[in-house]
Amino acid sequence: MLKNLFGKKKDKGNIIPKSGGHVLSTGEAPPPAAKKKLSLLPKKAPPPEVLTPEEQATRKEAARKAAEDRAAAWDKKMGHNRVKAAQKDKQDRESRPLGSEEPAPSAASAAAFEAAKAKEQREAQKLGYNPYKPIFGSASQGRAAVEQVANGEVAPIMGGGGGGDGAR
């Protein structure tokens, strides 16, 4: 028994003295090293099978049948009349007049709508203008109004200054 660097004992087999050093022997000869030729090139594929016309027809028929089976399974999964149902829904939507998609409001929603309108009117009277009504119809109208106020051509709409002196 020999001790390794960590103090554990290990059985190293029989040490046979030999001229020029010691050889470790376990009693069996090591197996001969098999030479394996390594190649960086990919392996060649086997040559393609040559099929008779009957075999080709059989394979084509099997592939066609498999494709039909997949399509049938997909249609079954998605629903048999999926396309017909979608077309019917589209026709129903298009046949209704515009604005009829909304159901009639319930009594509670109608009361809430009227209360909101009354609140808007009270706020408009209190402020002197309606904060919910747009002042400008487009961005170019708004930009023109801002430029006119900045140049001093028109008084500000809401009586407030823009924080500047009006000069550029």
PDB file of N, CA and C in Angstrom, residues 3-5 8 25 28 36 40 44 48 54 78 81 100 105 107 117 150 152 154:
ATOM      1  N   LYS A   3       0.855   5.649   0.205  1.00  0.00           N
ATOM      2  CA  LYS A   3       0.085   6.795   0.661  1.00  0.00           C
ATOM      3  C   LYS A   3       0.168   7.879  -0.408  1.00  0.00           C
ATOM      4  N   ASN A   4      -0.993   8.466  -0.698  1.00  0.00           N
ATOM      5  CA  ASN A   4      -0.953   9.577  -1.641  1.00  0.00           C
ATOM      6  C   ASN A   4      -0.680  10.864  -0.875  1.00  0.00           C
ATOM      7  N   LEU A   5      -0.744  11.994  -1.543  1.00  0.00           N
ATOM      8  CA  LEU A   5      -0.407  13.266  -0.919  1.00  0.00           C
ATOM      9  C   LEU A   5      -1.367  13.649   0.203  1.00  0.00           C
ATOM     10  N   LYS A   8      -4.245   9.254   2.268  1.00  0.00           N
ATOM     11  CA  LYS A   8      -5.092   8.081   2.107  1.00  0.00           C
ATOM     12  C   LYS A   8      -4.272   6.965   1.471  1.00  0.00           C
ATOM     13  N   SER A  25       2.480  -2.650 -12.448  1.00  0.00           N
ATOM     14  CA  SER A  25       1.869  -3.826 -13.053  1.00  0.00           C
ATOM     15  C   SER A  25       0.636  -4.216 -12.255  1.00  0.00           C
ATOM     16  N   GLU A  28      -2.314  -7.697 -15.622  1.00  0.00           N
ATOM     17  CA  GLU A  28      -2.863  -7.892 -16.958  1.00  0.00           C
ATOM     18  C   GLU A  28      -2.154  -6.964 -17.931  1.00  0.00           C
ATOM     19  N   LYS A  36      -7.781   4.456 -35.102  1.00  0.00           N
ATOM     20  CA  LYS A  36      -9.021   4.921 -35.674  1.00  0.00           C
ATOM     21  C   LYS A  36      -8.703   6.096 -36.586  1.00  0.00           C
ATOM     22  N   LEU A  40     -12.130  14.768 -41.403  1.00  0.00           N
ATOM     23  CA  LEU A  40     -12.872  16.013 -41.250  1.00  0.00           C
ATOM     24  C   LEU A  40     -13.984  16.131 -42.282  1.00  0.00           C
ATOM     25  N   LYS A  44     -20.177  10.012 -46.671  1.00  0.00           N
ATOM     26  CA  LYS A  44     -20.930  10.000 -47.917  1.00  0.00           C
ATOM     27  C   LYS A  44     -22.280   9.327 -47.680  1.00  0.00           C
ATOM     28  N   PRO A  48     -28.963   6.767 -53.807  1.00  0.00           N
ATOM     29  CA  PRO A  48     -30.419   6.690 -53.715  1.00  0.00           C
ATOM     30  C   PRO A  48     -30.953   5.385 -54.283  1.00  0.00           C
ATOM     31  N   GLU A  54     -44.071   1.268 -60.349  1.00  0.00           N
ATOM     32  CA  GLU A  54     -45.147   0.822 -59.449  1.00  0.00           C
ATOM     33  C   GLU A  54     -44.861   1.263 -58.011  1.00  0.00           C
ATOM     34  N   MET A  78     -60.483  22.160 -35.889  1.00  0.00           N
ATOM     35  CA  MET A  78     -60.912  23.551 -35.993  1.00  0.00           C
ATOM     36  C   MET A  78     -62.424  23.700 -36.119  1.00  0.00           C
ATOM     37  N   ASN A  81     -67.535  23.459 -39.782  1.00  0.00           N
ATOM     38  CA  ASN A  81     -68.104  24.553 -40.571  1.00  0.00           C
ATOM     39  C   ASN A  81     -67.472  25.887 -40.227  1.00  0.00           C
ATOM     40  N   SER A 100     -76.665  50.118 -35.455  1.00  0.00           N
ATOM     41  CA  SER A 100     -77.591  49.195 -34.795  1.00  0.00           C
ATOM     42  C   SER A 100     -76.852  48.146 -33.967  1.00  0.00           C
ATOM     43  N   PRO A 105     -79.706  51.181 -24.161  1.00  0.00           N
ATOM     44  CA  PRO A 105     -79.150  51.332 -22.819  1.00  0.00           C
ATOM     45  C   PRO A 105     -80.166  50.937 -21.749  1.00  0.00           C
ATOM     46  N   ALA A 107     -81.897  51.245 -17.899  1.00  0.00           N
ATOM     47  CA  ALA A 107     -82.386  52.418 -17.167  1.00  0.00           C
ATOM     48  C   ALA A 107     -81.267  53.029 -16.323  1.00  0.00           C
ATOM     49  N   LYS A 117     -74.136  64.407 -18.177  1.00  0.00           N
ATOM     50  CA  LYS A 117     -74.402  65.573 -19.023  1.00  0.00           C
ATOM     51  C   LYS A 117     -74.744  66.802 -18.176  1.00  0.00           C
ATOM     52  N   ALA A 150     -48.974  84.289 -29.879  1.00  0.00           N
ATOM     53  CA  ALA A 150     -47.567  84.591 -29.613  1.00  0.00           C
ATOM     54  C   ALA A 150     -47.137  85.877 -30.307  1.00  0.00           C
ATOM     55  N   GLY A 152     -49.105  88.361 -30.875  1.00  0.00           N
ATOM     56  CA  GLY A 152     -49.906  89.467 -30.361  1.00  0.00           C
ATOM     57  C   GLY A 152     -51.047  89.863 -31.263  1.00  0.00           C
ATOM     58  N   VAL A 154     -53.914  88.174 -31.704  1.00  0.00           N
ATOM     59  CA  VAL A 154     -55.190  87.814 -31.084  1.00  0.00           C
ATOM     60  C   VAL A 154     -54.951  87.666 -29.590  1.00  0.00           C
TER      61      VAL A 154
END
